[in-house]
PDB file of C-alpha atoms in Angstrom:
ATOM      1  CA  ALA A  19      16.045 -29.448 -27.142  1.00  0.00           C
ATOM      2  CA  HIS A  20      15.758 -30.475 -23.797  1.00  0.00           C
ATOM      3  CA  PHE A  21      12.953 -31.054 -21.230  1.00  0.00           C
ATOM      4  CA  ALA A  22      12.813 -31.696 -17.776  1.00  0.00           C
ATOM      5  CA  LEU A  23      10.481 -31.509 -14.995  1.00  0.00           C
ATOM      6  CA  THR A  24      10.813 -32.299 -11.062  1.00  0.00           C
ATOM      7  CA  ASP A  25       8.207 -33.779  -8.946  1.00  0.00           C
ATOM      8  CA  VAL A  26       9.260 -32.775  -5.939  1.00  0.00           C
ATOM      9  CA  ALA A  27       6.214 -34.475  -4.044  1.00  0.00           C
ATOM     10  CA  GLY A  28       6.950 -37.768  -5.652  1.00  0.00           C
ATOM     11  CA  ARG A  29      10.976 -37.631  -5.309  1.00  0.00           C
ATOM     12  CA  THR A  30      11.505 -37.667  -9.069  1.00  0.00           C
ATOM     13  CA  HIS A  31      13.046 -36.308 -11.572  1.00  0.00           C
ATOM     14  CA  HIS A  32      12.455 -36.351 -15.531  1.00  0.00           C
ATOM     15  CA  SER A  33      14.432 -35.294 -18.511  1.00  0.00           C
ATOM     16  CA  PHE A  34      14.553 -35.820 -21.955  1.00  0.00           C
ATOM     17  CA  GLU A  35      16.178 -34.556 -25.184  1.00  0.00           C
ATOM     18  CA  LYS A  36      15.410 -34.438 -28.934  1.00  0.00           C
ATOM     19  CA  LEU A  37      17.745 -33.873 -31.721  1.00  0.00           C
ATOM     20  CA  ALA A  38      16.190 -32.679 -35.538  1.00  0.00           C
ATOM     21  CA  ARG A  39      17.741 -30.855 -38.713  1.00  0.00           C
ATOM     22  CA  GLY A  40      16.192 -27.567 -39.217  1.00  0.00           C
ATOM     23  CA  ALA A  41      14.587 -28.914 -42.808  1.00  0.00           C
ATOM     24  CA  ALA A  42      11.260 -30.109 -43.501  1.00  0.00           C
ATOM     25  CA  GLY A  43       9.450 -27.857 -41.114  1.00  0.00           C
ATOM     26  CA  ILE A  44      10.673 -30.698 -38.632  1.00  0.00           C
ATOM     27  CA  ALA A  45      12.806 -27.888 -36.352  1.00  0.00           C
ATOM     28  CA  GLY A  46      13.539 -24.043 -36.356  1.00  0.00           C
ATOM     29  CA  ALA A  47      13.158 -20.933 -35.137  1.00  0.00           C
ATOM     30  CA  GLN A  48      11.788 -17.175 -36.533  1.00  0.00           C
ATOM     31  CA  ALA A  49      11.549 -13.798 -34.880  1.00  0.00           C
ATOM     32  CA  GLU A  50       8.257 -12.583 -36.374  1.00  0.00           C
ATOM     33  CA  PRO A  51       5.522 -14.005 -35.262  1.00  0.00           C
ATOM     34  CA  TYR A  52       8.197 -15.289 -32.368  1.00  0.00           C
ATOM     35  CA  ARG A  53       8.222 -19.578 -32.732  1.00  0.00           C
ATOM     36  CA  VAL A  54      10.561 -21.388 -31.947  1.00  0.00           C
ATOM     37  CA  TRP A  55      10.338 -25.392 -32.275  1.00  0.00           C
ATOM     38  CA  LEU A  56      11.478 -28.911 -32.410  1.00  0.00           C
ATOM     39  CA  GLU A  57       8.559 -31.533 -33.604  1.00  0.00           C
ATOM     40  CA  ASP A  58       5.966 -30.971 -31.206  1.00  0.00           C
ATOM     41  CA  TRP A  59       7.829 -29.105 -28.429  1.00  0.00           C
ATOM     42  CA  SER A  60       7.676 -25.048 -29.065  1.00  0.00           C
ATOM     43  CA  VAL A  61       7.283 -21.837 -27.367  1.00  0.00           C
ATOM     44  CA  GLU A  62       5.541 -18.977 -29.633  1.00  0.00           C
ATOM     45  CA  GLY A  63       3.742 -15.830 -29.376  1.00  0.00           C
ATOM     46  CA  ALA A  64       1.331 -14.008 -31.665  1.00  0.00           C
ATOM     47  CA  THR A  65       2.424 -11.110 -34.385  1.00  0.00           C
ATOM     48  CA  GLY A  66       3.778  -8.295 -32.709  1.00  0.00           C
ATOM     49  CA  SER A  67       6.016  -8.184 -29.352  1.00  0.00           C
ATOM     50  CA  GLY A  68       4.705  -8.538 -25.479  1.00  0.00           C
ATOM     51  CA  GLY A  69       1.603 -10.448 -25.847  1.00  0.00           C
ATOM     52  CA  PRO A  70       2.207 -13.911 -24.096  1.00  0.00           C
ATOM     53  CA  VAL A  71       3.631 -17.030 -24.956  1.00  0.00           C
ATOM     54  CA  ALA A  72       2.637 -20.968 -25.559  1.00  0.00           C
ATOM     55  CA  LEU A  73       5.095 -23.129 -24.191  1.00  0.00           C
ATOM     56  CA  THR A  74       4.530 -26.574 -25.229  1.00  0.00           C
ATOM     57  CA  ALA A  75       6.608 -29.915 -24.483  1.00  0.00           C
ATOM     58  CA  ASP A  76       5.465 -33.996 -24.069  1.00  0.00           C
ATOM     59  CA  ALA A  77       7.510 -36.793 -23.677  1.00  0.00           C
ATOM     60  CA  GLU A  78       6.160 -40.605 -22.026  1.00  0.00           C
ATOM     61  CA  ASP A  79       4.413 -39.429 -19.132  1.00  0.00           C
ATOM     62  CA  VAL A  80       5.128 -36.203 -18.682  1.00  0.00           C
ATOM     63  CA  ALA A  81       3.518 -33.044 -20.546  1.00  0.00           C
ATOM     64  CA  LEU A  82       3.309 -29.251 -20.145  1.00  0.00           C
ATOM     65  CA  GLN A  83       1.155 -26.467 -21.153  1.00  0.00           C
ATOM     66  CA  LEU A  84       2.333 -22.613 -20.175  1.00  0.00           C
ATOM     67  CA  THR A  85       0.734 -19.354 -20.990  1.00  0.00           C
ATOM     68  CA  LEU A  86       3.915 -16.931 -20.365  1.00  0.00           C
ATOM     69  CA  VAL A  87       3.443 -13.405 -19.642  1.00  0.00           C
ATOM     70  CA  ASN A  88       6.198 -11.014 -18.863  1.00  0.00           C
ATOM     71  CA  GLN A  89       6.328  -8.432 -16.547  1.00  0.00           C
ATOM     72  CA  LYS A  90       9.577  -7.171 -16.547  1.00  0.00           C
ATOM     73  CA  PRO A  91      11.169  -5.396 -19.773  1.00  0.00           C
ATOM     74  CA  PRO A  92      14.141  -7.521 -20.761  1.00  0.00           C
ATOM     75  CA  ALA A  93      17.359  -7.358 -18.429  1.00  0.00           C
ATOM     76  CA  LEU A  94      20.485  -6.556 -21.104  1.00  0.00           C
ATOM     77  CA  GLN A  95      23.723  -8.949 -19.368  1.00  0.00           C
ATOM     78  CA  GLY A  96      27.044  -7.937 -19.201  1.00  0.00           C
ATOM     79  CA  ASP A  97      28.136  -5.156 -20.675  1.00  0.00           C
ATOM     80  CA  ARG A  98      24.568  -3.038 -22.472  1.00  0.00           C
ATOM     81  CA  GLY A  99      23.463  -7.282 -23.483  1.00  0.00           C
ATOM     82  CA  TYR A 100      26.935  -8.270 -24.416  1.00  0.00           C
ATOM     83  CA  SER A 101      28.516 -10.738 -21.916  1.00  0.00           C
ATOM     84  CA  ARG A 102      32.052 -11.257 -21.648  1.00  0.00           C
ATOM     85  CA  LYS A 103      33.697 -15.162 -20.598  1.00  0.00           C
ATOM     86  CA  GLY A 104      37.194 -14.881 -21.108  1.00  0.00           C
ATOM     87  CA  PRO A 105      40.033 -12.360 -23.020  1.00  0.00           C
ATOM     88  CA  GLU A 106      39.301 -13.345 -26.650  1.00  0.00           C
ATOM     89  CA  PRO A 107      37.440 -11.783 -28.924  1.00  0.00           C
ATOM     90  CA  GLY A 108      34.880 -14.594 -29.342  1.00  0.00           C
ATOM     91  CA  ASN A 109      35.006 -15.786 -25.277  1.00  0.00           C
ATOM     92  CA  ALA A 110      31.768 -13.735 -25.228  1.00  0.00           C
ATOM     93  CA  SER A 111      27.624 -13.837 -25.924  1.00  0.00           C
ATOM     94  CA  TYR A 112      24.787 -11.914 -26.598  1.00  0.00           C
ATOM     95  CA  TYR A 113      22.628 -12.542 -23.312  1.00  0.00           C
ATOM     96  CA  TYR A 114      19.595 -10.675 -21.664  1.00  0.00           C
ATOM     97  CA  SER A 115      16.856 -12.127 -19.757  1.00  0.00           C
ATOM     98  CA  LEU A 116      13.323 -11.624 -19.109  1.00  0.00           C
ATOM     99  CA  THR A 117      13.567 -12.483 -15.203  1.00  0.00           C
ATOM    100  CA  ARG A 118       9.688 -12.369 -13.758  1.00  0.00           C
ATOM    101  CA  ILE A 119       7.003 -14.270 -15.921  1.00  0.00           C
ATOM    102  CA  ALA A 120       3.776 -14.506 -14.908  1.00  0.00           C
ATOM    103  CA  ALA A 121       3.459 -18.775 -16.306  1.00  0.00           C
ATOM    104  CA  GLU A 122      -0.172 -19.905 -15.899  1.00  0.00           C
ATOM    105  CA  GLY A 123      -1.368 -23.924 -17.161  1.00  0.00           C
ATOM    106  CA  THR A 124      -1.419 -27.622 -16.796  1.00  0.00           C
ATOM    107  CA  VAL A 125       1.626 -30.039 -15.468  1.00  0.00           C
ATOM    108  CA  THR A 126       0.976 -33.706 -16.414  1.00  0.00           C
ATOM    109  CA  VAL A 127       2.797 -36.453 -14.134  1.00  0.00           C
ATOM    110  CA  ARG A 128       1.779 -40.052 -14.651  1.00  0.00           C
ATOM    111  CA  GLY A 129      -1.182 -39.231 -16.146  1.00  0.00           C
ATOM    112  CA  GLN A 130      -2.601 -36.741 -13.659  1.00  0.00           C
ATOM    113  CA  THR A 131      -2.947 -33.223 -14.581  1.00  0.00           C
ATOM    114  CA  PHE A 132      -2.883 -30.550 -12.203  1.00  0.00           C
ATOM    115  CA  ALA A 133      -3.518 -26.469 -13.128  1.00  0.00           C
ATOM    116  CA  VAL A 134      -0.551 -24.368 -12.581  1.00  0.00           C
ATOM    117  CA  THR A 135       0.467 -20.918 -11.635  1.00  0.00           C
ATOM    118  CA  GLY A 136       3.603 -19.216 -10.665  1.00  0.00           C
ATOM    119  CA  LEU A 137       7.014 -17.665 -12.121  1.00  0.00           C
ATOM    120  CA  ALA A 138       9.441 -18.142 -15.239  1.00  0.00           C
ATOM    121  CA  TRP A 139      12.741 -17.000 -16.074  1.00  0.00           C
ATOM    122  CA  MET A 140      14.072 -17.105 -19.696  1.00  0.00           C
ATOM    123  CA  ASP A 141      17.544 -16.739 -20.747  1.00  0.00           C
ATOM    124  CA  HIS A 142      18.507 -16.056 -24.341  1.00  0.00           C
ATOM    125  CA  GLU A 143      21.888 -16.286 -24.795  1.00  0.00           C
ATOM    126  CA  PHE A 144      23.919 -16.912 -28.319  1.00  0.00           C
ATOM    127  CA  SER A 145      28.008 -16.929 -29.594  1.00  0.00           C
ATOM    128  CA  THR A 146      30.340 -18.585 -31.463  1.00  0.00           C
ATOM    129  CA  SER A 147      33.240 -19.841 -28.762  1.00  0.00           C
ATOM    130  CA  ALA A 148      32.939 -21.762 -26.250  1.00  0.00           C
ATOM    131  CA  LEU A 149      35.088 -21.579 -22.581  1.00  0.00           C
ATOM    132  CA  GLY A 150      38.690 -20.427 -22.553  1.00  0.00           C
ATOM    133  CA  PRO A 151      40.931 -23.254 -22.336  1.00  0.00           C
ATOM    134  CA  GLU A 152      41.566 -22.779 -18.494  1.00  0.00           C
ATOM    135  CA  GLN A 153      37.767 -22.730 -17.703  1.00  0.00           C
ATOM    136  CA  VAL A 154      36.257 -26.043 -16.927  1.00  0.00           C
ATOM    137  CA  GLY A 155      32.727 -25.160 -16.299  1.00  0.00           C
ATOM    138  CA  TRP A 156      30.665 -22.680 -13.638  1.00  0.00           C
ATOM    139  CA  ASP A 157      27.471 -22.359 -11.380  1.00  0.00           C
ATOM    140  CA  TRP A 158      25.181 -20.574 -12.466  1.00  0.00           C
ATOM    141  CA  PHE A 159      22.063 -19.189 -10.283  1.00  0.00           C
ATOM    142  CA  SER A 160      19.064 -16.790 -11.776  1.00  0.00           C
ATOM    143  CA  ILE A 161      16.806 -16.234  -8.668  1.00  0.00           C
ATOM    144  CA  GLN A 162      13.362 -14.183  -8.022  1.00  0.00           C
ATOM    145  CA  LEU A 163      13.353 -12.777  -4.906  1.00  0.00           C
ATOM    146  CA  ASP A 164       9.634 -12.427  -3.167  1.00  0.00           C
ATOM    147  CA  ASP A 165      10.611  -7.987  -2.986  1.00  0.00           C
ATOM    148  CA  GLN A 166      10.422  -8.647  -6.762  1.00  0.00           C
ATOM    149  CA  THR A 167      13.678  -8.127  -7.358  1.00  0.00           C
ATOM    150  CA  GLU A 168      15.753 -10.583  -9.200  1.00  0.00           C
ATOM    151  CA  LEU A 169      19.799 -11.663  -9.153  1.00  0.00           C
ATOM    152  CA  MET A 170      21.340 -13.251 -12.121  1.00  0.00           C
ATOM    153  CA  VAL A 171      25.428 -14.773 -11.041  1.00  0.00           C
ATOM    154  CA  PHE A 172      27.420 -17.490 -12.628  1.00  0.00           C
ATOM    155  CA  GLN A 173      30.720 -18.205 -11.405  1.00  0.00           C
ATOM    156  CA  LEU A 174      33.368 -19.411 -13.705  1.00  0.00           C
ATOM    157  CA  ARG A 175      35.635 -22.248 -12.491  1.00  0.00           C
ATOM    158  CA  ARG A 176      39.247 -23.003 -14.023  1.00  0.00           C
ATOM    159  CA  ALA A 177      41.069 -25.811 -14.053  1.00  0.00           C
ATOM    160  CA  ASP A 178      43.269 -25.222 -10.603  1.00  0.00           C
ATOM    161  CA  GLY A 179      40.261 -24.680  -9.035  1.00  0.00           C
ATOM    162  CA  SER A 180      39.977 -21.273  -8.503  1.00  0.00           C
ATOM    163  CA  VAL A 181      37.440 -18.395  -9.745  1.00  0.00           C
ATOM    164  CA  ASP A 182      37.795 -16.982 -13.299  1.00  0.00           C
ATOM    165  CA  ALA A 183      38.274 -13.138 -13.040  1.00  0.00           C
ATOM    166  CA  PHE A 184      35.511 -12.949 -16.563  1.00  0.00           C
ATOM    167  CA  SER A 185      32.617 -14.198 -13.663  1.00  0.00           C
ATOM    168  CA  SER A 186      29.544 -11.741 -13.912  1.00  0.00           C
ATOM    169  CA  GLY A 187      25.879 -10.935 -12.510  1.00  0.00           C
ATOM    170  CA  THR A 188      23.103  -8.783 -12.413  1.00  0.00           C
ATOM    171  CA  LEU A 189      20.864  -7.011  -9.838  1.00  0.00           C
ATOM    172  CA  ILE A 190      18.119  -6.145 -11.308  1.00  0.00           C
ATOM    173  CA  ALA A 191      15.451  -3.386  -8.909  1.00  0.00           C
ATOM    174  CA  VAL A 192      12.034  -3.644  -8.613  1.00  0.00           C
ATOM    175  CA  ASP A 193      11.575  -0.916 -11.178  1.00  0.00           C
ATOM    176  CA  SER A 194      13.565  -3.210 -13.904  1.00  0.00           C
ATOM    177  CA  ALA A 195      17.148  -0.916 -13.289  1.00  0.00           C
ATOM    178  CA  THR A 196      19.833  -3.258 -13.863  1.00  0.00           C
ATOM    179  CA  ARG A 197      23.404  -3.427 -11.918  1.00  0.00           C
ATOM    180  CA  THR A 198      25.943  -5.128 -13.056  1.00  0.00           C
ATOM    181  CA  LEU A 199      28.353  -7.441 -10.711  1.00  0.00           C
ATOM    182  CA  GLY A 200      31.996  -8.184 -11.305  1.00  0.00           C
ATOM    183  CA  PRO A 201      34.127 -11.381  -9.611  1.00  0.00           C
ATOM    184  CA  ALA A 202      35.074  -8.765  -6.328  1.00  0.00           C
ATOM    185  CA  ASP A 203      31.033  -8.243  -5.645  1.00  0.00           C
ATOM    186  CA  PHE A 204      29.955 -11.398  -5.178  1.00  0.00           C
ATOM    187  CA  THR A 205      30.534 -15.074  -3.866  1.00  0.00           C
ATOM    188  CA  ILE A 206      29.364 -18.397  -4.406  1.00  0.00           C
ATOM    189  CA  THR A 207      29.988 -21.123  -1.652  1.00  0.00           C
ATOM    190  CA  PRO A 208      29.204 -24.295  -1.997  1.00  0.00           C
ATOM    191  CA  ALA A 209      28.462 -26.392   1.201  1.00  0.00           C
ATOM    192  CA  GLY A 210      28.237 -30.759   1.402  1.00  0.00           C
ATOM    193  CA  GLU A 211      27.808 -32.682  -1.660  1.00  0.00           C
ATOM    194  CA  TRP A 212      25.562 -35.101  -3.416  1.00  0.00           C
ATOM    195  CA  ARG A 213      27.086 -38.162  -5.458  1.00  0.00           C
ATOM    196  CA  SER A 214      24.964 -39.309  -8.879  1.00  0.00           C
ATOM    197  CA  PRO A 215      24.371 -42.956  -8.698  1.00  0.00           C
ATOM    198  CA  ARG A 216      24.416 -42.905 -12.272  1.00  0.00           C
ATOM    199  CA  SER A 217      27.204 -41.152 -13.591  1.00  0.00           C
ATOM    200  CA  GLY A 218      29.263 -40.956 -10.379  1.00  0.00           C
ATOM    201  CA  GLY A 219      29.388 -37.491 -10.835  1.00  0.00           C
ATOM    202  CA  ILE A 220      30.024 -35.185  -7.826  1.00  0.00           C
ATOM    203  CA  TYR A 221      28.026 -31.958  -7.079  1.00  0.00           C
ATOM    204  CA  PRO A 222      27.244 -29.191  -4.457  1.00  0.00           C
ATOM    205  CA  ALA A 223      24.547 -30.077  -1.564  1.00  0.00           C
ATOM    206  CA  ALA A 224      23.733 -26.457  -1.425  1.00  0.00           C
ATOM    207  CA  TRP A 225      25.369 -23.189  -1.568  1.00  0.00           C
ATOM    208  CA  THR A 226      25.678 -19.666  -0.387  1.00  0.00           C
ATOM    209  CA  VAL A 227      25.543 -16.771  -2.280  1.00  0.00           C
ATOM    210  CA  ALA A 228      26.431 -13.610  -1.385  1.00  0.00           C
ATOM    211  CA  VAL A 229      25.952  -9.520  -2.802  1.00  0.00           C
ATOM    212  CA  PRO A 230      27.717  -7.759   0.285  1.00  0.00           C
ATOM    213  CA  SER A 231      26.649  -4.355  -1.046  1.00  0.00           C
ATOM    214  CA  ALA A 232      23.425  -5.047  -1.361  1.00  0.00           C
ATOM    215  CA  GLU A 233      23.235  -6.845   1.788  1.00  0.00           C
ATOM    216  CA  LEU A 234      21.944  -9.901   0.320  1.00  0.00           C
ATOM    217  CA  THR A 235      22.799 -13.163   1.301  1.00  0.00           C
ATOM    218  CA  LEU A 236      20.829 -16.435   0.072  1.00  0.00           C
ATOM    219  CA  GLU A 237      21.447 -20.100   1.480  1.00  0.00           C
ATOM    220  CA  VAL A 238      19.840 -22.054  -1.842  1.00  0.00           C
ATOM    221  CA  THR A 239      19.118 -25.684  -1.172  1.00  0.00           C
ATOM    222  CA  PRO A 240      17.832 -27.626  -4.230  1.00  0.00           C
ATOM    223  CA  LEU A 241      13.993 -29.071  -3.312  1.00  0.00           C
ATOM    224  CA  LEU A 242      15.370 -32.584  -4.549  1.00  0.00           C
ATOM    225  CA  ALA A 243      19.089 -33.412  -4.871  1.00  0.00           C
ATOM    226  CA  ASP A 244      18.898 -35.641  -8.356  1.00  0.00           C
ATOM    227  CA  GLN A 245      18.083 -33.577 -10.515  1.00  0.00           C
ATOM    228  CA  GLU A 246      20.586 -34.792 -13.147  1.00  0.00           C
ATOM    229  CA  MET A 247      20.228 -33.976 -17.098  1.00  0.00           C
TER     230      MET A 247
END
């Protein structure tokens, strides 16, 4: 499990990771009532669907406690939830998103606790294989817009620097209707670069995400450059 928090005002990014076996109740997942946990990190809801979900995580001097209430039905990504990532039968996942979730609770940083409200997004993707042999990575965006629409796009990168034909996306309308986007329907153009002082990795500093058929052009800039996990 991963837990991260970006303190924009403090210009710091905190990230943590835990590993545990699914034994003796230390970690696990169940559907009814909904609960996914690893030690004291958890996401859980009451019996039955559609109710609020509680999210809890803490590490060192950072903590998060949120109540999450879904505002839209699940958006099925790809072909009715089957999201292909390559030509082989196993290069795919089942994938749905909760694209607009009301969030309320507290965030604690360096011993100071803040009451917070905002929006959350949840992706649930599960599969049995990794990327294809010529695919080396991806750029993935989940974007909530002020007009109550959302956009998910991912661009798979190939070893030769080209964009893979299995790149995909989805536009989610105000009424939750979805429109699948193929690789010819959108572009993701990086701009500038940021080099990590720790790993030496080089990352884009910003991106332009465009969906011409929706008359949509978005300039995406991180609030903090260093958010390396």
